Tab-separated table of C-alpha atoms and ligand atoms in Angstrom:
chain	number	residue	atom	x	y	z
A	1	MET	CA	26.026	76.640	32.712
A	2	HIS	CA	25.000	74.481	29.795
A	3	SER	CA	23.159	75.711	26.748
A	4	THR	CA	19.709	74.312	26.266
A	5	THR	CA	18.330	73.410	22.886
A	6	LYS	CA	14.765	73.835	24.056
A	7	LYS	CA	13.291	77.323	23.585
A	8	GLN	CA	10.133	79.027	24.661
A	9	PHE	CA	8.204	81.726	22.835
A	10	LYS	CA	5.268	83.794	24.077
A	11	LYS	CA	2.143	84.388	22.036
A	12	GLY	CA	2.944	87.028	19.393
A	13	ASP	CA	6.729	86.464	19.487
A	14	VAL	CA	8.557	86.178	16.180
A	15	LEU	CA	10.408	82.847	15.899
A	16	LEU	CA	11.902	83.409	12.448
A	17	ARG	CA	12.041	86.626	10.429
A	18	GLU	CA	11.747	87.144	6.679
A	19	GLY	CA	15.028	88.281	5.080
A	20	GLU	CA	17.254	86.886	7.821
A	21	ARG	CA	19.936	84.257	7.334
A	22	GLY	CA	18.911	80.761	8.454
A	23	GLU	CA	20.806	80.242	11.694
A	24	CYS	CA	18.527	77.523	12.994
A	25	ALA	CA	15.357	75.548	12.450
A	26	TYR	CA	12.801	74.487	15.031
A	27	VAL	CA	10.656	71.470	15.745
A	28	ILE	CA	7.460	72.610	17.462
A	29	GLU	CA	6.751	70.673	20.633
A	30	THR	CA	3.731	72.576	21.944
A	31	GLY	CA	1.702	75.478	20.629
A	32	ASN	CA	0.953	76.764	17.130
A	33	VAL	CA	2.591	79.248	14.826
A	34	GLU	CA	1.557	81.191	11.730
A	35	ILE	CA	3.658	81.695	8.614
A	36	LEU	CA	3.494	85.212	7.215
A	37	VAL	CA	4.767	86.762	3.981
A	38	GLN	CA	4.873	90.419	2.954
A	39	ARG	CA	2.757	91.261	-0.113
A	40	ASP	CA	2.287	94.880	-1.197
A	41	GLY	CA	3.281	96.120	2.217
A	42	GLN	CA	0.860	93.783	3.945
A	43	SER	CA	1.480	90.766	6.104
A	44	ILE	CA	-0.418	87.766	4.746
A	45	GLN	CA	-0.842	84.498	6.588
A	46	ILE	CA	-0.005	81.630	4.235
A	47	GLY	CA	-0.276	78.788	6.687
A	48	THR	CA	-0.094	77.558	10.252
A	49	ARG	CA	1.930	74.814	11.887
A	50	GLY	CA	1.442	72.860	15.108
A	51	PRO	CA	3.236	70.319	17.321
A	52	GLY	CA	5.579	67.966	15.470
A	53	SER	CA	6.200	70.363	12.551
A	54	LEU	CA	9.617	71.379	11.350
A	55	ILE	CA	10.003	75.084	10.540
A	56	GLY	CA	12.798	77.229	9.177
A	57	GLU	CA	14.707	74.434	7.486
A	58	MET	CA	14.642	75.868	3.960
A	59	ALA	CA	17.068	78.721	4.573
A	60	MET	CA	19.513	76.246	5.990
A	61	ILE	CA	19.312	73.948	2.988
A	62	ASP	CA	19.932	76.548	0.292
A	63	ASP	CA	21.545	79.300	2.363
A	64	LYS	CA	19.210	82.001	1.009
A	65	PRO	CA	17.471	84.617	3.158
A	66	ARG	CA	14.249	83.527	4.816
A	67	THR	CA	11.174	84.063	2.648
A	68	ALA	CA	8.669	84.131	5.472
A	69	THR	CA	8.186	85.235	9.046
A	70	VAL	CA	6.985	82.765	11.667
A	71	ARG	CA	5.026	84.108	14.636
A	72	ALA	CA	3.654	82.318	17.688
A	73	LEU	CA	-0.143	82.054	17.762
A	74	ASP	CA	0.056	80.965	21.392
A	75	ASP	CA	2.792	80.169	23.891
A	76	CYS	CA	5.147	77.688	22.216
A	77	GLU	CA	7.908	75.314	23.176
A	78	VAL	CA	10.339	74.271	20.446
A	79	GLN	CA	13.469	72.180	19.992
A	80	GLU	CA	16.213	74.052	18.232
A	81	ILE	CA	18.300	72.513	15.433
A	82	THR	CA	21.378	74.646	14.976
A	83	ARG	CA	22.896	75.448	11.615
A	84	GLU	CA	26.002	73.495	12.549
A	85	ASP	CA	24.027	70.424	13.525
A	86	PHE	CA	21.956	70.636	10.362
A	87	ALA	CA	25.000	71.184	8.121
A	88	ARG	CA	26.656	68.101	9.548
A	89	ARG	CA	23.602	65.988	8.879
A	90	ILE	CA	23.324	67.295	5.344
A	91	GLU	CA	27.028	66.771	4.705
A	92	THR	CA	26.738	63.113	5.515
A	93	ALA	CA	23.532	62.681	3.493
A	94	ASP	CA	23.453	60.855	0.197
A	95	PRO	CA	24.408	63.267	-2.666
A	96	VAL	CA	21.211	62.487	-4.567
A	97	LEU	CA	19.174	63.230	-1.460
A	98	LYS	CA	20.984	66.546	-1.068
A	99	MET	CA	20.172	67.453	-4.650
A	100	VAL	CA	16.525	66.480	-4.247
A	101	MET	CA	16.280	68.673	-1.144
A	102	ARG	CA	17.684	71.663	-2.999
A	103	VAL	CA	15.377	71.140	-5.979
A	104	ILE	CA	12.335	70.847	-3.741
A	105	THR	CA	13.370	73.906	-1.766
A	106	THR	CA	13.813	75.960	-4.947
A	107	ARG	CA	10.427	74.886	-6.314
A	108	TYR	CA	8.770	75.594	-3.004
A	109	ARG	CA	10.265	79.071	-2.863
A	110	ASP	CA	9.131	79.727	-6.447
A	111	MET	CA	5.645	78.640	-5.550
A	112	ILE	CA	5.499	80.989	-2.582
A	113	GLY	CA	6.899	83.754	-4.755
A	114	ARG	CA	4.296	83.254	-7.511
A	115	THR	CA	1.117	82.680	-5.563
A	116	GLY	CA	1.802	84.038	-2.140
A	117	THR	CA	-0.035	81.029	-0.796
A	118	ILE	CA	0.716	77.429	-0.067
A	119	GLN	CA	-2.017	74.984	-0.836
A	120	PHE	CA	-0.499	71.626	-0.468
A	121	VAL	CA	-2.977	68.930	-1.443
A	122	PRO	CA	-1.430	65.482	-1.577
A	123	PRO	CA	-2.791	63.473	-4.523
A	124	THR	CA	-5.296	60.913	-3.246
A	125	HIS	CA	-3.877	58.008	-5.271
A	126	ALA	CA	-0.577	58.526	-3.511
A	127	ALA	CA	-1.981	57.874	-0.039
A	128	GLU	CA	0.507	55.126	0.684
A	129	THR	CA	3.447	57.251	-0.373
A	130	ALA	CA	2.193	60.110	1.751
A	131	GLU	CA	1.910	57.763	4.711
A	132	ASN	CA	5.443	56.523	4.170
A	133	ALA	CA	6.664	60.071	3.960
A	134	ASP	CA	4.856	60.822	7.227
A	135	ALA	CA	6.437	57.815	8.900
A	136	SER	CA	9.969	58.712	7.851
A	137	HIS	CA	9.278	62.326	8.822
A	138	ASP	CA	8.253	61.094	12.300
A	139	VAL	CA	11.364	58.937	12.577
A	140	ALA	CA	13.587	61.859	11.608
A	141	LEU	CA	11.857	64.178	14.071
A	142	SER	CA	12.121	61.724	16.915
A	143	ALA	CA	15.826	61.163	16.140
A	144	ILE	CA	16.427	64.918	16.264
A	145	LYS	CA	14.543	65.129	19.545
A	146	ILE	CA	16.449	62.219	21.100
A	147	HIS	CA	19.713	63.705	19.841
A	148	ASN	CA	18.996	67.064	21.485
A	149	GLU	CA	17.864	65.502	24.729
A	150	LEU	CA	20.853	63.177	24.746
A	151	LYS	CA	23.245	66.086	24.409
A	152	LEU	CA	21.690	67.574	27.524
A	153	ALA	CA	21.688	64.213	29.279
A	154	LEU	CA	25.439	63.959	28.778
A	155	GLU	CA	25.930	67.425	30.291
A	156	ARG	CA	23.556	66.719	33.157
A	157	GLY	CA	25.103	63.390	34.085
A	158	GLU	CA	22.025	61.306	33.261
A	159	LEU	CA	24.123	58.699	31.454
A	160	MET	CA	25.568	55.898	33.515
A	161	LEU	CA	27.055	52.462	33.128
A	162	TYR	CA	25.759	49.111	34.252
A	163	TYR	CA	28.255	46.299	34.599
A	164	GLN	CA	27.531	42.737	33.536
A	165	PRO	CA	29.819	40.108	35.058
A	166	ILE	CA	31.898	37.811	32.839
A	167	ILE	CA	32.871	34.489	34.402
A	168	ASP	CA	35.687	32.090	33.660
A	169	VAL	CA	33.518	29.029	33.072
A	170	GLN	CA	36.432	26.641	33.564
A	171	ASN	CA	36.986	27.594	37.213
A	172	MET	CA	33.860	29.701	37.934
A	173	LYS	CA	35.855	32.753	39.016
A	174	ILE	CA	34.987	36.347	38.126
A	175	ALA	CA	37.083	37.428	35.122
A	176	GLY	CA	35.623	40.853	34.441
A	177	PHE	CA	32.596	42.888	33.393
A	178	GLU	CA	31.124	44.490	30.317
A	179	ALA	CA	30.175	48.165	30.707
A	180	LEU	CA	26.724	48.825	29.234
A	181	MET	CA	25.329	52.301	29.043
A	182	ARG	CA	21.989	53.379	30.485
A	183	TRP	CA	20.168	56.688	30.278
A	184	LYS	CA	18.318	57.624	33.424
A	185	HIS	CA	15.806	60.006	31.915
A	186	PRO	CA	14.144	62.263	34.506
A	187	GLU	CA	10.640	61.587	33.118
A	188	LYS	CA	10.865	58.447	31.009
A	189	GLY	CA	12.972	56.377	33.421
A	190	MET	CA	15.684	53.997	32.224
A	191	ILE	CA	16.215	54.130	28.463
A	192	SER	CA	17.941	51.238	26.715
A	193	PRO	CA	21.119	51.817	24.674
A	194	GLY	CA	19.350	50.193	21.724
A	195	VAL	CA	17.312	53.416	21.501
A	196	PHE	CA	19.932	56.115	21.994
A	197	ILE	CA	23.268	54.632	20.845
A	198	PRO	CA	22.217	54.492	17.147
A	199	VAL	CA	21.098	58.149	17.357
A	200	ALA	CA	24.391	59.151	19.001
A	201	GLU	CA	26.287	57.229	16.318
A	202	GLU	CA	24.750	59.362	13.582
A	203	GLY	CA	26.655	62.398	14.791
A	204	ARG	CA	29.696	63.138	16.867
A	205	LEU	CA	27.810	62.707	20.119
A	206	ILE	CA	28.945	59.075	20.278
A	207	ILE	CA	32.509	60.285	20.820
A	208	GLY	CA	31.471	62.031	24.038
A	209	LEU	CA	29.534	58.971	25.142
A	210	SER	CA	32.468	56.650	24.501
A	211	ARG	CA	34.796	58.922	26.437
A	212	LEU	CA	32.416	58.959	29.359
A	213	ALA	CA	32.168	55.159	29.212
A	214	LEU	CA	35.953	54.851	29.186
A	215	ASP	CA	36.401	57.216	32.137
A	216	LEU	CA	33.773	55.486	34.254
A	217	SER	CA	35.032	52.029	33.272
A	218	CYS	CA	38.591	52.830	34.354
A	219	ASP	CA	37.322	53.981	37.753
A	220	ALA	CA	35.060	50.945	38.041
A	221	ALA	CA	37.780	48.456	37.056
A	222	LYS	CA	40.069	49.805	39.761
A	223	ALA	CA	37.362	49.966	42.423
A	224	LEU	CA	36.007	46.485	41.670
A	225	GLN	CA	39.479	44.962	41.698
A	226	ALA	CA	40.239	46.610	45.041
A	227	ALA	CA	36.930	45.596	46.632
A	228	ALA	CA	36.761	41.997	45.372
A	229	ALA	CA	37.073	38.998	47.659
A	230	PRO	CA	40.377	37.487	46.404
A	231	GLU	CA	38.974	33.943	46.294
A	232	LEU	CA	36.302	35.036	43.796
A	233	LEU	CA	38.827	36.369	41.262
A	234	GLY	CA	41.161	34.568	38.894
A	235	GLU	CA	44.871	35.265	38.689
A	236	ALA	CA	44.756	38.041	36.120
A	237	PRO	CA	43.419	41.453	37.152
A	238	LEU	CA	39.713	41.891	36.566
A	239	PHE	CA	38.880	43.623	33.248
A	240	VAL	CA	36.081	45.867	32.006
A	241	GLY	CA	34.964	45.665	28.374
A	242	VAL	CA	34.045	49.052	26.856
A	243	ASN	CA	32.041	49.340	23.618
A	244	PHE	CA	33.366	51.600	20.856
A	245	SER	CA	31.971	52.740	17.506
A	246	VAL	CA	33.509	53.448	14.126
A	247	LYS	CA	33.353	57.229	14.716
A	248	ASP	CA	35.651	56.844	17.728
A	249	PHE	CA	38.353	55.540	15.409
A	250	VAL	CA	37.835	57.704	12.408
A	251	GLU	CA	37.014	61.050	14.047
A	252	GLY	CA	37.560	60.589	17.755
A	253	ASP	CA	41.338	60.234	17.926
A	254	LEU	CA	40.686	57.134	19.980
A	255	PHE	CA	44.213	55.902	20.486
A	256	ASN	CA	45.579	59.178	21.865
A	257	HIS	CA	42.550	59.551	24.067
A	258	LEU	CA	42.940	56.010	25.418
A	259	LYS	CA	46.609	56.534	26.101
A	260	ALA	CA	45.995	59.806	27.922
A	261	THR	CA	43.134	58.358	29.980
A	262	ILE	CA	45.100	55.301	31.011
A	263	GLY	CA	47.964	57.535	32.108
A	264	LYS	CA	45.667	59.894	33.974
A	265	LYS	CA	43.748	57.120	35.728
A	266	GLN	CA	46.903	55.148	36.469
A	267	ILE	CA	45.261	51.909	35.460
A	268	ASP	CA	46.897	48.725	34.219
A	269	PRO	CA	45.874	48.669	30.496
A	270	ILE	CA	45.231	44.952	30.753
A	271	GLN	CA	42.120	45.884	32.740
A	272	ILE	CA	40.496	47.528	29.717
A	273	HIS	CA	39.054	45.522	26.826
A	274	LEU	CA	38.003	47.407	23.704
A	275	GLU	CA	34.807	45.890	22.288
A	276	ILE	CA	34.409	46.472	18.590
A	277	THR	CA	31.966	44.830	16.200
A	278	GLU	CA	33.121	43.138	13.041
A	279	THR	CA	30.839	45.445	11.073
A	280	LEU	CA	32.868	48.369	12.408
A	281	LEU	CA	36.116	46.764	11.311
A	282	MET	CA	34.766	46.337	7.812
A	283	GLN	CA	33.535	49.927	7.602
A	284	ALA	CA	37.032	51.341	7.974
A	285	PRO	CA	39.443	48.385	7.912
A	286	ASP	CA	42.711	50.226	7.402
A	287	ALA	CA	42.047	52.984	9.924
A	288	ALA	CA	40.774	50.428	12.430
A	289	ARG	CA	43.779	48.172	11.972
A	290	ALA	CA	46.287	50.983	12.448
A	291	GLU	CA	44.535	52.261	15.574
A	292	LEU	CA	44.103	48.785	17.044
A	293	GLU	CA	47.768	47.937	16.507
A	294	LYS	CA	48.709	50.974	18.548
A	295	CYS	CA	46.196	50.089	21.285
A	296	ARG	CA	47.581	46.588	21.412
A	297	GLU	CA	51.129	47.916	21.749
A	298	ILE	CA	50.266	49.786	24.915
A	299	GLY	CA	48.750	46.640	26.421
A	300	LEU	CA	45.036	47.039	25.749
A	301	ASN	CA	42.977	43.987	24.860
A	302	VAL	CA	40.967	43.981	21.623
A	303	SER	CA	37.686	42.008	21.557
A	304	ILE	CA	35.467	41.367	18.559
A	305	ASP	CA	31.859	41.842	19.618
A	306	ASP	CA	28.849	39.981	18.161
A	307	PHE	CA	31.222	37.630	16.359
A	308	GLY	CA	29.457	35.688	13.636
A	309	SER	CA	26.510	38.053	13.264
A	310	GLY	CA	28.050	40.367	10.659
A	311	TYR	CA	30.418	39.730	7.810
A	312	SER	CA	31.782	36.531	9.264
A	313	SER	CA	34.612	36.480	6.827
A	314	LEU	CA	37.231	34.501	8.638
A	315	SER	CA	40.059	35.982	6.628
A	316	TYR	CA	39.878	39.229	8.581
A	317	LEU	CA	40.854	37.434	11.762
A	318	HIS	CA	44.402	37.436	10.454
A	319	TYR	CA	44.355	41.019	9.336
A	320	PHE	CA	43.417	42.603	12.662
A	321	PRO	CA	45.161	42.337	16.009
A	322	ILE	CA	42.518	40.510	18.044
A	323	ASP	CA	42.770	39.000	21.528
A	324	THR	CA	39.212	37.882	22.215
A	325	LEU	CA	36.152	36.788	20.233
A	326	LYS	CA	32.731	37.379	21.745
A	327	ILE	CA	30.366	34.848	20.176
A	328	ASP	CA	27.035	36.471	19.376
A	329	GLN	CA	24.169	35.414	21.596
A	330	SER	CA	22.085	34.216	18.640
A	331	PHE	CA	24.464	31.240	18.284
A	332	ILE	CA	24.272	30.424	21.970
A	333	ARG	CA	20.475	30.623	21.853
A	334	ALA	CA	20.320	28.268	18.873
A	335	MET	CA	22.831	25.777	20.291
A	336	SER	CA	20.271	23.634	22.095
A	337	THR	CA	17.837	23.415	19.184
A	338	HIS	CA	20.068	23.365	16.119
A	339	ALA	CA	22.868	20.859	15.893
A	340	ALA	CA	24.501	23.060	13.250
A	341	SER	CA	24.796	25.954	15.710
A	342	LEU	CA	26.488	23.713	18.211
A	343	VAL	CA	29.000	22.701	15.559
A	344	LEU	CA	29.550	26.344	14.653
A	345	VAL	CA	30.221	27.365	18.242
A	346	LYS	CA	32.622	24.462	18.584
A	347	SER	CA	34.414	25.511	15.405
A	348	ILE	CA	34.695	29.144	16.524
A	349	ILE	CA	36.236	27.999	19.805
A	350	GLY	CA	38.677	25.815	17.848
A	351	ILE	CA	39.673	28.591	15.436
A	352	ALA	CA	40.155	31.029	18.317
A	353	ARG	CA	42.387	28.571	20.125
A	354	ASN	CA	44.509	28.000	17.014
A	355	LEU	CA	44.937	31.727	16.557
A	356	GLY	CA	45.777	32.290	20.219
A	357	MET	CA	42.531	34.114	21.007
A	358	LYS	CA	40.170	33.699	23.951
A	359	VAL	CA	36.411	33.261	23.607
A	360	ILE	CA	33.571	34.908	25.521
A	361	ALA	CA	30.132	33.380	24.922
A	362	GLU	CA	27.430	36.052	25.200
A	363	GLY	CA	23.827	35.642	26.274
A	364	VAL	CA	24.252	32.457	28.312
A	365	GLU	CA	20.890	31.876	29.969
A	366	SER	CA	21.036	28.377	31.411
A	367	ALA	CA	23.263	25.920	33.254
A	368	GLN	CA	22.988	23.572	30.276
A	369	GLU	CA	24.421	26.163	27.909
A	370	ALA	CA	27.213	26.952	30.365
A	371	ALA	CA	28.056	23.269	30.783
A	372	LYS	CA	28.173	22.756	27.005
A	373	LEU	CA	30.473	25.744	26.583
A	374	ARG	CA	32.777	24.551	29.318
A	375	GLU	CA	32.963	21.112	27.749
A	376	MET	CA	33.857	22.659	24.383
A	377	GLY	CA	36.735	24.599	25.955
A	378	CYS	CA	35.204	28.080	25.914
A	379	GLU	CA	37.006	30.340	28.405
A	380	TYR	CA	34.427	32.916	29.467
A	381	ILE	CA	30.681	33.281	29.657
A	382	GLN	CA	28.380	36.282	30.072
A	383	GLY	CA	24.618	36.140	30.466
A	384	TYR	CA	21.434	36.243	32.484
A	385	TRP	CA	22.084	32.736	33.811
A	386	PHE	CA	24.199	34.196	36.576
A	387	SER	CA	23.693	37.937	36.258
A	388	LYS	CA	22.012	40.744	34.368
A	389	PRO	CA	23.924	44.027	33.937
A	390	LEU	CA	24.201	45.605	37.417
A	391	PRO	CA	24.416	49.197	38.659
A	392	PHE	CA	27.861	49.959	40.047
A	393	GLU	CA	26.881	49.448	43.705
A	394	ALA	CA	25.434	46.024	42.928
A	395	ALA	CA	28.556	45.098	40.946
A	396	LEU	CA	30.629	45.963	44.008
A	397	LYS	CA	28.484	43.651	46.087
A	398	PHE	CA	28.793	40.980	43.403
A	399	VAL	CA	32.597	40.865	43.589
A	400	GLN	CA	32.400	40.614	47.376
A	401	THR	CA	29.660	38.050	47.883
A	402	TRP	CA	28.889	36.137	44.681
A	403	GLN	CA	28.146	32.472	45.006
A	404	ALA	CA	28.680	30.542	41.799
A	405	PRO	CA	25.593	28.595	40.700
A	406	LYS	CA	25.875	24.851	40.269
A	407	LEU	CA	26.986	23.755	36.850
A	408	GLU	CA	25.506	20.469	35.679
A	409	VAL	CA	28.180	18.585	33.873
A	410	GLU	CA	26.651	16.150	31.437
A	411	ALA	CA	27.741	12.585	31.524
B	1	LIG	P1	26.236	44.290	23.175
B	1	LIG	O1	27.553	44.961	23.202
B	1	LIG	O2	26.134	43.049	22.340
B	1	LIG	O3	25.836	44.005	24.682
B	1	LIG	C1	25.216	42.834	25.123
B	1	LIG	C2	23.734	43.025	25.259
B	1	LIG	O4	23.133	41.764	25.549
B	1	LIG	C3	23.367	43.942	26.431
B	1	LIG	O5	22.206	44.652	26.081
B	1	LIG	C4	23.061	42.913	27.529
B	1	LIG	O6	22.186	43.433	28.521
B	1	LIG	C5	22.387	41.846	26.727
B	1	LIG	N1	22.479	40.535	27.395
B	1	LIG	C6	23.465	40.102	28.194
B	1	LIG	N2	23.220	38.840	28.616
B	1	LIG	C7	22.068	38.457	28.052
B	1	LIG	C8	21.272	37.252	28.104
B	1	LIG	O7	21.617	36.273	28.770
B	1	LIG	N3	20.163	37.229	27.369
B	1	LIG	C9	19.744	38.293	26.622
B	1	LIG	N4	18.616	38.191	25.927
B	1	LIG	N5	20.450	39.453	26.561
B	1	LIG	C10	21.602	39.536	27.262
B	1	LIG	P2	22.069	46.199	26.317
B	1	LIG	O8	22.689	46.577	27.630
B	1	LIG	O9	20.644	46.555	26.062
B	1	LIG	O10	22.984	46.823	25.189
B	1	LIG	C11	22.610	46.719	23.856
B	1	LIG	C12	23.692	47.193	22.930
B	1	LIG	O11	23.909	48.610	23.040
B	1	LIG	C13	25.056	46.581	23.221
B	1	LIG	O12	25.096	45.302	22.664
B	1	LIG	C14	25.974	47.558	22.516
B	1	LIG	O13	26.029	47.301	21.150
B	1	LIG	C15	25.257	48.883	22.727
B	1	LIG	N6	25.888	49.608	23.836
B	1	LIG	C16	25.649	49.535	25.163
B	1	LIG	N7	26.452	50.359	25.855
B	1	LIG	C17	27.240	50.990	24.936
B	1	LIG	C18	28.285	51.978	25.011
B	1	LIG	O14	28.701	52.444	26.090
B	1	LIG	N8	28.851	52.370	23.821
B	1	LIG	C19	28.456	51.857	22.611
B	1	LIG	N9	29.062	52.283	21.501
B	1	LIG	N10	27.487	50.939	22.508
B	1	LIG	C20	26.886	50.507	23.652
B	2	LIG	CA1	29.577	44.608	23.609
B	3	LIG	CA1	27.655	41.600	21.873
């Protein structure tokens, strides 16, 4: 059984009780609640809240007993934010922000204490500020909601991987795949990783996601290798690139987990490529270097993702153990219209060759781009030109039946 973070209350139920310790806060999804305080032995309503409101957060910020009781005015559905979850978010918040929250909470409590009522009238001249506050409030609420739903999705098996083929452009054989996560939401359909990965990265949830991706990728790499038509593959075993985040290194004990998984799955480590962005390397350079060295020693391949889109300081190429550079798709896109981009791509390929690294060009969308890359000596290409990311079954079919598209070679 998994614990749900969604809760239901019937009309008249007490959601939060005055005097209690703040164990959780709620975001109201449906229904309305009233906020009650005790004055001279009487319960006085000091306000109401409806869908989208956050309630019960104060006692978690300052760790004092609750100053009010919250009761359901009708049947309500709420998302729960646990104390632990909240504490972690606060811990990682900016220190000034933390202080501001405490000051506001104290003033707010004083105000309730003095007047017994809350009459919050935003100053009219501050309309824009109020709007901004509303917008960031909405963003925060939707992140909390996605986070809670994502936690459930992981438990319920709604997260899956798509596999995008990577081709050796020199001989047009299948070299490997990149594993890209998808969330098959029961109501909203397929959700893109651009929406949920950043939310997962804010907390520790990303560690669970990365572990799932690694597990599934090991199984997929073995199954695809076994099913492939031999003439469609190159000489080396087919690889699967798995995306990792900074949290995996710093908090996720990544190396030990990788080692254990590779042992358990009995997979040749050469079949797994770790994809890491340069931004990640710069966030925790020493920790990343130490972990990557160890990964390298056990035979894993280290790829730099989105190369050129972040820091782009070439000096780090020496510092880290890197096998492959993945050139960011923005360069590939600009190649045909900007001569400078073409020169840049050429230079990256040259640097990689001199340092003994391979290059994967990302986001290749046309035969012309592929032909250019081949001419410049790029090893691998990935992009919509020959395939979008595919569900596992389709990837299986791909390695059995793919027919390489014609590559125009320019005179
Ligand atoms: P990424 O690692 O740079 O992945 C490449 C993205 O480019 C994918 O988007 C892919 O579908 C898209 N793409 C590939 N070929 C083309 C093309 O020819 N044209 C265009 N316009 N796009 C192309 P996707 O699948 O939406 O993933 C977005 C990002 O989400 C990934 O960028 C990666 O940063 C992140 N992500 C995906 N799966 C995972 C995961 O399992 N773990 C982590 N940490 N991040 C992930
Ligand atoms: Ca990637
Ligand atoms: Ca990329």
